[in-house]
CSV table of C-alpha atoms and ligand atoms in Angstrom, one decimal:
chain,number,residue,atom,x,y,z
Z,66,MET,CA,-1.7,18.2,-24.5
Z,67,ASN,CA,-1.9,14.5,-25.3
Z,68,ILE,CA,-2.9,12.7,-22.1
Z,69,PRO,CA,-5.3,9.9,-21.1
Z,70,LYS,CA,-8.9,10.8,-20.2
Z,71,LYS,CA,-8.9,8.4,-17.3
Z,72,VAL,CA,-6.2,7.1,-15.0
Z,73,VAL,CA,-6.1,4.6,-12.1
Z,74,LEU,CA,-4.4,5.7,-8.9
Z,75,CYS,CA,-3.2,2.8,-6.7
Z,76,GLU,CA,-3.0,3.8,-3.0
Z,77,VAL,CA,0.2,2.3,-1.7
Z,78,GLY,CA,0.4,4.3,1.6
Z,79,PRO,CA,-0.8,1.5,3.8
Z,80,ARG,CA,2.3,-0.5,2.7
Z,81,ASP,CA,5.0,1.8,1.3
Z,82,GLY,CA,4.1,4.7,3.6
Z,83,LEU,CA,3.4,2.9,6.9
Z,84,GLN,CA,6.4,0.6,6.6
Z,85,ASN,CA,8.7,3.6,7.0
Z,86,GLU,CA,7.0,5.0,10.1
Z,87,THR,CA,8.6,4.7,13.5
Z,88,SER,CA,5.3,4.4,15.2
Z,89,ILE,CA,3.5,1.1,14.4
Z,90,LEU,CA,-0.3,1.4,13.8
Z,91,SER,CA,-2.6,-1.2,15.3
Z,92,VAL,CA,-4.5,-3.7,13.1
Z,93,GLU,CA,-7.7,-1.8,14.0
Z,94,GLU,CA,-6.2,1.5,12.9
Z,95,ILE,CA,-4.9,0.1,9.6
Z,96,VAL,CA,-8.3,-1.6,8.9
Z,97,SER,CA,-10.2,1.6,9.4
Z,98,LEU,CA,-7.7,3.5,7.3
Z,99,ILE,CA,-8.2,1.0,4.4
Z,100,ASP,CA,-11.9,1.0,4.8
Z,101,SER,CA,-12.0,4.8,4.5
Z,102,ILE,CA,-9.8,4.9,1.4
Z,103,THR,CA,-12.0,2.2,-0.1
Z,104,GLU,CA,-15.0,4.5,0.5
Z,105,SER,CA,-13.1,7.3,-1.3
Z,106,GLY,CA,-13.3,5.3,-4.5
Z,107,PHE,CA,-9.8,3.7,-5.0
Z,108,LYS,CA,-9.8,0.7,-7.2
Z,109,VAL,CA,-6.4,-0.6,-6.2
Z,110,ILE,CA,-5.0,-0.5,-2.6
Z,111,GLU,CA,-1.7,-1.9,-1.5
Z,112,VAL,CA,-2.7,-3.2,2.0
Z,113,GLY,CA,0.6,-4.4,3.3
Z,114,SER,CA,3.3,-7.0,2.9
Z,115,PHE,CA,4.0,-10.6,3.8
Z,116,MET,CA,7.7,-10.1,4.7
Z,117,HIS,CA,9.6,-11.5,7.6
Z,118,PRO,CA,8.3,-9.6,10.7
Z,119,LYS,CA,11.9,-8.9,11.9
Z,120,SER,CA,12.7,-7.0,8.6
Z,121,VAL,CA,9.4,-5.0,8.5
Z,122,PRO,CA,7.8,-5.0,11.9
Z,123,GLN,CA,5.3,-2.3,10.8
Z,124,MET,CA,3.7,-4.9,8.5
Z,125,VAL,CA,3.4,-7.7,11.0
Z,126,GLY,CA,-0.4,-7.4,11.1
Z,127,THR,CA,-1.0,-7.7,7.3
Z,128,ASP,CA,-2.6,-11.1,7.5
Z,129,GLU,CA,-5.1,-10.0,10.2
Z,130,VAL,CA,-5.8,-6.7,8.3
Z,131,PHE,CA,-6.7,-8.7,5.2
Z,132,LYS,CA,-9.2,-10.8,7.2
Z,133,ARG,CA,-10.9,-7.7,8.7
Z,134,ILE,CA,-11.1,-5.1,6.0
Z,135,ASN,CA,-14.5,-4.6,4.2
Z,136,LYS,CA,-13.5,-5.8,0.8
Z,137,LYS,CA,-15.6,-4.0,-1.8
Z,138,GLU,CA,-16.5,-5.7,-5.1
Z,139,GLY,CA,-14.3,-4.5,-8.0
Z,140,VAL,CA,-11.5,-3.2,-5.7
Z,141,GLU,CA,-8.1,-4.9,-5.9
Z,142,TYR,CA,-6.4,-5.3,-2.5
Z,143,ARG,CA,-2.8,-6.3,-3.0
Z,144,ALA,CA,0.3,-7.1,-0.9
Z,145,LEU,CA,4.0,-7.1,-1.5
Z,146,ILE,CA,5.7,-10.5,-1.2
Z,147,ALA,CA,9.3,-11.7,-1.4
Z,148,ASN,CA,8.8,-15.3,-2.2
Z,149,MET,CA,6.6,-18.4,-2.1
Z,150,LYS,CA,6.0,-18.0,1.6
Z,151,GLY,CA,4.2,-14.7,0.7
Z,152,VAL,CA,1.8,-16.6,-1.6
Z,153,GLU,CA,1.0,-19.1,1.2
Z,154,ARG,CA,0.2,-16.3,3.6
Z,155,ALA,CA,-1.9,-14.5,1.0
Z,156,ALA,CA,-3.9,-17.6,0.3
Z,157,SER,CA,-4.7,-18.2,4.0
Z,158,CYS,CA,-5.9,-14.7,4.7
Z,159,GLY,CA,-8.0,-13.9,1.6
Z,160,CYS,CA,-5.5,-11.8,-0.3
Z,161,ARG,CA,-6.1,-12.3,-4.1
Z,162,LYS,CA,-3.2,-10.2,-5.5
Z,163,VAL,CA,0.5,-10.1,-4.7
Z,164,LYS,CA,3.5,-8.2,-6.1
Z,165,LEU,CA,7.1,-9.3,-6.3
Z,166,ASN,CA,10.0,-7.0,-6.6
Z,167,VAL,CA,13.5,-7.0,-8.0
Z,168,SER,CA,16.2,-4.3,-8.2
Z,169,ALA,CA,17.3,-3.2,-11.6
Z,170,SER,CA,20.6,-2.4,-10.1
Z,171,ARG,CA,23.0,-5.3,-10.8
Z,172,ALA,CA,25.4,-4.1,-8.1
Z,173,HIS,CA,22.5,-3.8,-5.5
Z,174,ASN,CA,21.0,-7.2,-6.4
Z,175,LEU,CA,24.4,-9.0,-6.4
Z,176,ALA,CA,25.4,-7.4,-3.1
Z,177,ASN,CA,22.1,-8.3,-1.4
Z,178,LEU,CA,21.1,-11.6,-2.9
Z,179,ASN,CA,24.3,-12.7,-4.8
Z,180,LYS,CA,22.1,-13.0,-8.0
Z,181,THR,CA,21.7,-10.9,-11.1
Z,182,PRO,CA,18.2,-9.3,-11.4
Z,183,GLU,CA,17.3,-11.8,-14.1
Z,184,GLU,CA,18.4,-14.8,-11.9
Z,185,SER,CA,16.1,-13.4,-9.2
Z,186,VAL,CA,13.2,-13.0,-11.5
Z,187,ALA,CA,13.7,-16.5,-13.0
Z,188,GLY,CA,13.6,-17.8,-9.5
Z,189,PHE,CA,10.0,-16.4,-9.1
Z,190,LYS,CA,8.7,-18.9,-11.6
Z,191,GLU,CA,7.6,-21.5,-9.1
Z,192,THR,CA,6.0,-18.7,-7.0
Z,193,VAL,CA,3.9,-17.7,-10.0
Z,194,ILE,CA,2.8,-21.3,-10.6
Z,195,VAL,CA,1.7,-21.7,-7.0
Z,196,ALA,CA,-0.1,-18.3,-7.1
Z,197,ALA,CA,-2.0,-19.4,-10.2
Z,198,TYR,CA,-2.9,-22.7,-8.5
Z,199,GLU,CA,-4.3,-20.7,-5.5
Z,200,GLY,CA,-6.2,-18.3,-7.9
Z,201,ILE,CA,-4.0,-15.4,-6.8
Z,202,ASP,CA,-3.1,-12.8,-9.4
Z,203,ILE,CA,0.6,-11.8,-9.4
Z,204,SER,CA,2.5,-8.8,-10.6
Z,205,GLY,CA,6.1,-7.8,-10.7
Z,206,SER,CA,8.0,-4.6,-9.9
Z,207,ILE,CA,11.4,-3.4,-11.1
Z,208,SER,CA,12.9,-0.9,-8.7
Z,209,MET,CA,15.3,1.8,-9.8
Z,210,PRO,CA,15.0,1.4,-13.6
Z,211,PHE,CA,15.5,5.2,-13.9
Z,212,GLY,CA,18.7,5.3,-11.9
Z,213,SER,CA,20.4,3.8,-8.9
Z,214,PRO,CA,22.7,5.1,-6.2
Z,215,TRP,CA,25.2,2.3,-7.1
Z,216,GLU,CA,25.5,2.7,-10.9
Z,217,HIS,CA,23.7,5.9,-11.5
Z,218,ILE,CA,22.6,5.0,-15.0
Z,219,ILE,CA,20.8,1.7,-15.6
Z,220,PRO,CA,21.0,0.7,-19.3
Z,221,MET,CA,17.6,0.4,-20.9
Z,222,ASP,CA,18.6,-3.1,-22.2
Z,223,ASP,CA,19.0,-4.2,-18.6
Z,224,VAL,CA,15.5,-3.1,-17.8
Z,225,LYS,CA,14.2,-4.8,-20.9
Z,226,LYS,CA,16.0,-8.1,-20.0
Z,227,ILE,CA,14.3,-8.0,-16.6
Z,228,ALA,CA,10.9,-7.3,-18.1
Z,229,ARG,CA,11.4,-10.2,-20.6
Z,230,THR,CA,12.3,-12.5,-17.7
Z,231,TYR,CA,9.1,-11.5,-15.8
Z,232,ILE,CA,7.1,-12.2,-19.0
Z,233,ASP,CA,8.8,-15.6,-19.4
Z,234,ALA,CA,7.9,-16.4,-15.7
Z,235,GLY,CA,4.2,-15.6,-16.6
Z,236,ILE,CA,3.9,-12.1,-15.2
Z,237,THR,CA,2.5,-9.4,-17.5
Z,238,GLU,CA,1.7,-6.6,-15.1
Z,239,ILE,CA,4.9,-4.8,-14.3
Z,240,SER,CA,5.6,-1.7,-12.3
Z,241,LEU,CA,8.6,0.6,-12.8
Z,242,SER,CA,9.5,1.9,-9.3
Z,243,ASP,CA,11.7,5.0,-8.9
Z,244,ALA,CA,12.5,4.1,-5.3
Z,245,SER,CA,15.7,6.2,-5.4
Z,246,GLY,CA,13.9,9.3,-6.7
Z,247,MET,CA,16.3,9.8,-9.6
Z,248,ALA,CA,13.9,9.8,-12.6
Z,249,VAL,CA,13.4,12.9,-14.7
Z,250,PRO,CA,10.4,13.5,-17.0
Z,251,ASN,CA,11.9,13.2,-20.5
Z,252,GLN,CA,13.6,10.0,-19.4
Z,253,VAL,CA,10.3,8.7,-18.0
Z,254,TYR,CA,8.6,9.6,-21.3
Z,255,ASN,CA,11.3,7.8,-23.4
Z,256,ILE,CA,11.6,4.7,-21.3
Z,257,CYS,CA,7.8,4.3,-21.1
Z,258,THR,CA,7.3,4.8,-24.8
Z,259,GLU,CA,10.0,2.3,-25.6
Z,260,MET,CA,8.8,-0.3,-23.1
Z,261,LYS,CA,5.2,0.0,-24.3
Z,262,ASN,CA,6.4,-0.4,-27.9
Z,263,GLU,CA,8.6,-3.4,-27.1
Z,264,PHE,CA,6.1,-5.1,-24.7
Z,265,PRO,CA,2.6,-4.0,-25.9
Z,266,ASP,CA,0.8,-6.7,-23.9
Z,267,VAL,CA,2.3,-5.7,-20.5
Z,268,LYS,CA,0.2,-3.6,-18.2
Z,269,TRP,CA,2.6,-0.9,-17.0
Z,270,ILE,CA,2.4,0.8,-13.6
Z,271,LEU,CA,4.6,3.7,-12.5
Z,272,HIS,CA,5.7,4.3,-8.9
Z,273,PHE,CA,7.6,7.5,-8.1
Z,274,HIS,CA,9.1,8.7,-4.9
Z,275,ASN,CA,9.2,12.4,-4.5
Z,276,THR,CA,12.8,12.6,-3.2
Z,277,ARG,CA,13.8,15.4,-5.5
Z,278,GLY,CA,10.4,17.0,-6.0
Z,279,LEU,CA,9.9,15.4,-9.5
Z,280,GLY,CA,7.2,12.9,-8.7
Z,281,ILE,CA,4.3,14.8,-10.1
Z,282,ALA,CA,6.2,15.9,-13.2
Z,283,ASN,CA,7.2,12.3,-13.8
Z,284,ILE,CA,3.6,11.2,-13.5
Z,285,LEU,CA,2.6,13.7,-16.1
Z,286,ALA,CA,5.4,12.5,-18.4
Z,287,GLY,CA,4.2,8.9,-18.0
Z,288,MET,CA,0.6,10.1,-18.9
Z,289,GLN,CA,2.0,11.7,-22.0
Z,290,ALA,CA,3.5,8.3,-22.9
Z,291,GLY,CA,0.1,6.7,-22.5
Z,292,ILE,CA,0.6,5.1,-19.1
Z,293,THR,CA,-2.7,5.1,-17.1
Z,294,TRP,CA,-1.7,3.3,-13.8
Z,295,PHE,CA,0.2,5.2,-11.0
Z,296,ASP,CA,1.0,4.4,-7.4
Z,297,THR,CA,0.6,7.3,-4.9
Z,298,SER,CA,0.7,7.5,-1.1
Z,299,PHE,CA,-1.6,9.4,1.2
Z,300,ALA,CA,0.1,12.5,2.8
Z,301,GLY,CA,3.2,11.6,0.8
Z,302,LEU,CA,4.2,9.1,3.4
Z,303,GLY,CA,7.1,6.7,2.8
Z,304,GLY,CA,10.8,6.5,2.2
Z,305,CYS,CA,13.3,3.8,1.4
Z,306,PRO,CA,15.5,2.3,4.1
Z,307,PHE,CA,18.6,1.9,1.9
Z,308,ILE,CA,18.4,5.2,-0.1
Z,309,PRO,CA,19.9,8.3,1.7
Z,310,GLY,CA,17.3,11.0,2.2
Z,311,ALA,CA,14.6,9.2,0.3
Z,312,ALA,CA,11.2,10.8,0.5
Z,313,GLY,CA,7.8,9.1,0.3
Z,314,ASN,CA,5.8,8.4,-2.8
Z,315,VAL,CA,4.3,11.4,-4.5
Z,316,SER,CA,1.3,12.4,-2.4
Z,317,THR,CA,-2.1,11.1,-3.4
Z,318,GLU,CA,-3.8,14.4,-2.7
Z,319,ASP,CA,-1.4,16.4,-4.9
Z,320,VAL,CA,-1.7,14.0,-7.8
Z,321,LEU,CA,-5.5,13.8,-7.4
Z,322,HIS,CA,-5.9,17.5,-7.2
Z,323,MET,CA,-3.9,18.0,-10.4
Z,324,LEU,CA,-6.0,15.4,-12.2
Z,325,ASP,CA,-9.3,16.8,-10.9
Z,326,GLU,CA,-8.3,20.3,-12.0
Z,327,MET,CA,-7.2,19.0,-15.4
Z,328,GLY,CA,-10.5,17.1,-15.9
Z,329,VAL,CA,-8.9,13.6,-15.9
Z,330,GLU,CA,-11.2,11.0,-14.4
Z,331,THR,CA,-10.1,8.9,-11.5
Z,332,GLY,CA,-13.4,8.0,-9.7
Z,333,ILE,CA,-11.8,9.1,-6.4
Z,334,ASN,CA,-13.2,11.7,-4.0
Z,335,LEU,CA,-10.4,14.1,-3.1
Z,336,ASP,CA,-12.2,15.5,0.0
Z,337,GLY,CA,-12.5,12.0,1.4
Z,338,VAL,CA,-8.8,11.4,0.8
Z,339,ILE,CA,-7.9,14.7,2.5
Z,340,ARG,CA,-10.0,13.8,5.5
Z,341,THR,CA,-8.3,10.4,5.8
Z,342,SER,CA,-4.8,11.8,5.4
Z,343,LYS,CA,-5.4,14.4,8.1
Z,344,MET,CA,-6.7,11.8,10.5
Z,345,LEU,CA,-3.7,9.6,9.7
Z,346,LEU,CA,-1.2,12.4,10.4
Z,347,GLU,CA,-2.8,13.0,13.8
Z,348,ALA,CA,-2.3,9.3,14.6
Z,349,LEU,CA,1.4,9.5,13.4
Z,350,ASN,CA,2.0,12.9,14.9
Z,351,HIS,CA,4.1,14.5,12.3
Z,352,PRO,CA,3.6,17.0,9.4
Z,353,ALA,CA,2.7,15.9,5.8
Z,354,ASP,CA,4.8,15.9,2.7
Z,355,SER,CA,1.8,17.0,0.7
Z,356,TYR,CA,1.1,20.5,-0.8
Z,357,ILE,CA,-2.7,20.0,-0.7
Z,358,LEU,CA,-2.8,19.1,2.9
Z,359,LYS,CA,-0.9,22.3,3.7
Z,360,ALA,CA,-2.5,24.7,1.2
Z,361,GLY,CA,-5.9,23.2,0.5
Z,362,LYS,CA,-7.5,22.8,-2.9
Z,363,SER,CA,-7.3,25.7,-5.3
Z,364,ARG,CA,-11.1,25.1,-5.8
Z,365,ASP,CA,-11.7,26.0,-2.1
Z,366,LEU,CA,-10.7,29.6,-3.0
Z,367,VAL,CA,-13.4,29.9,-5.7
Z,368,PRO,CA,-15.8,27.0,-5.0
Z,369,ASP,CA,-18.2,27.8,-8.0
Z,370,ALA,CA,-15.5,28.0,-10.6
Z,371,PRO,CA,-15.9,25.6,-13.6
Z,372,VAL,CA,-13.4,22.7,-14.0
Z,373,ILE,CA,-10.9,23.3,-16.9
Z,374,MET,CA,-11.8,20.3,-19.0
Z,375,GLN,CA,-9.6,19.8,-21.9
Z,376,TYR,CA,-11.9,17.2,-23.3
Z,377,ASP,CA,-15.1,19.1,-23.0
Z,378,ARG,CA,-14.0,22.2,-24.9
I,63,LIG,ZN1,8.1,2.7,-3.1
């Protein structure tokens, strides 16, 4: 199987997971959560968002969380923003990486913002300039490039146009986010292969929600296309307020367990992640959407068994 030897998992649970919870965790709880996932070895953590508190009350403490977390050298702590205001808030609380988002669905973007996706992205240019001035790195996300509840199929040319507009605005790290959970593996493989060929200088990140149980299959398809950056969420937390029945991101433990057993390096300690996720679920008081939290690692059945390393054989 042709897959990368190493991948980077970006833990997005503190933002994408917690923003969909009915109970709002305190700043202290979120800080200790982020400190413990830092200890598990994640190199990228999405800490929260700088949105209007009325639209996302769960993320109201993000500024304070950034001030209090133990930032480890070499770890990227990022936040989602909607506009320039987000960069200003990031700058004043020590956040050095922000992420913008646009919907690949024309119908969705026009209905919400009265702009095409390209007009939205072109409007980010000033935000990118201010971020650069503040020394803050910036990335862009394209949501629903694999399918939307409005159009169903998003033409690949539309996704390319949005990517090109991001690049013109000065953003070269782009994530493809299947918020609607409509992606399937051969489509993921084809789109990733084509986007990589067309935009070889872009750093691509994949973000899959597990709405129809295909998150982990889609990650594997992305790996086969040579993608090495993936978002996951502890305990599979998350959802999407405007997508009916949307599930969370594919669970961090499930993806990490698969990668560990396949001998793909991540630098992340699965036992640490399992401990954190279990503590988190106790605080949230509901069951997990994560196979490993329910069944345990296959390794626990035969602790001394060797890892099946495709690279070492
Ligand atoms: Zn998401």
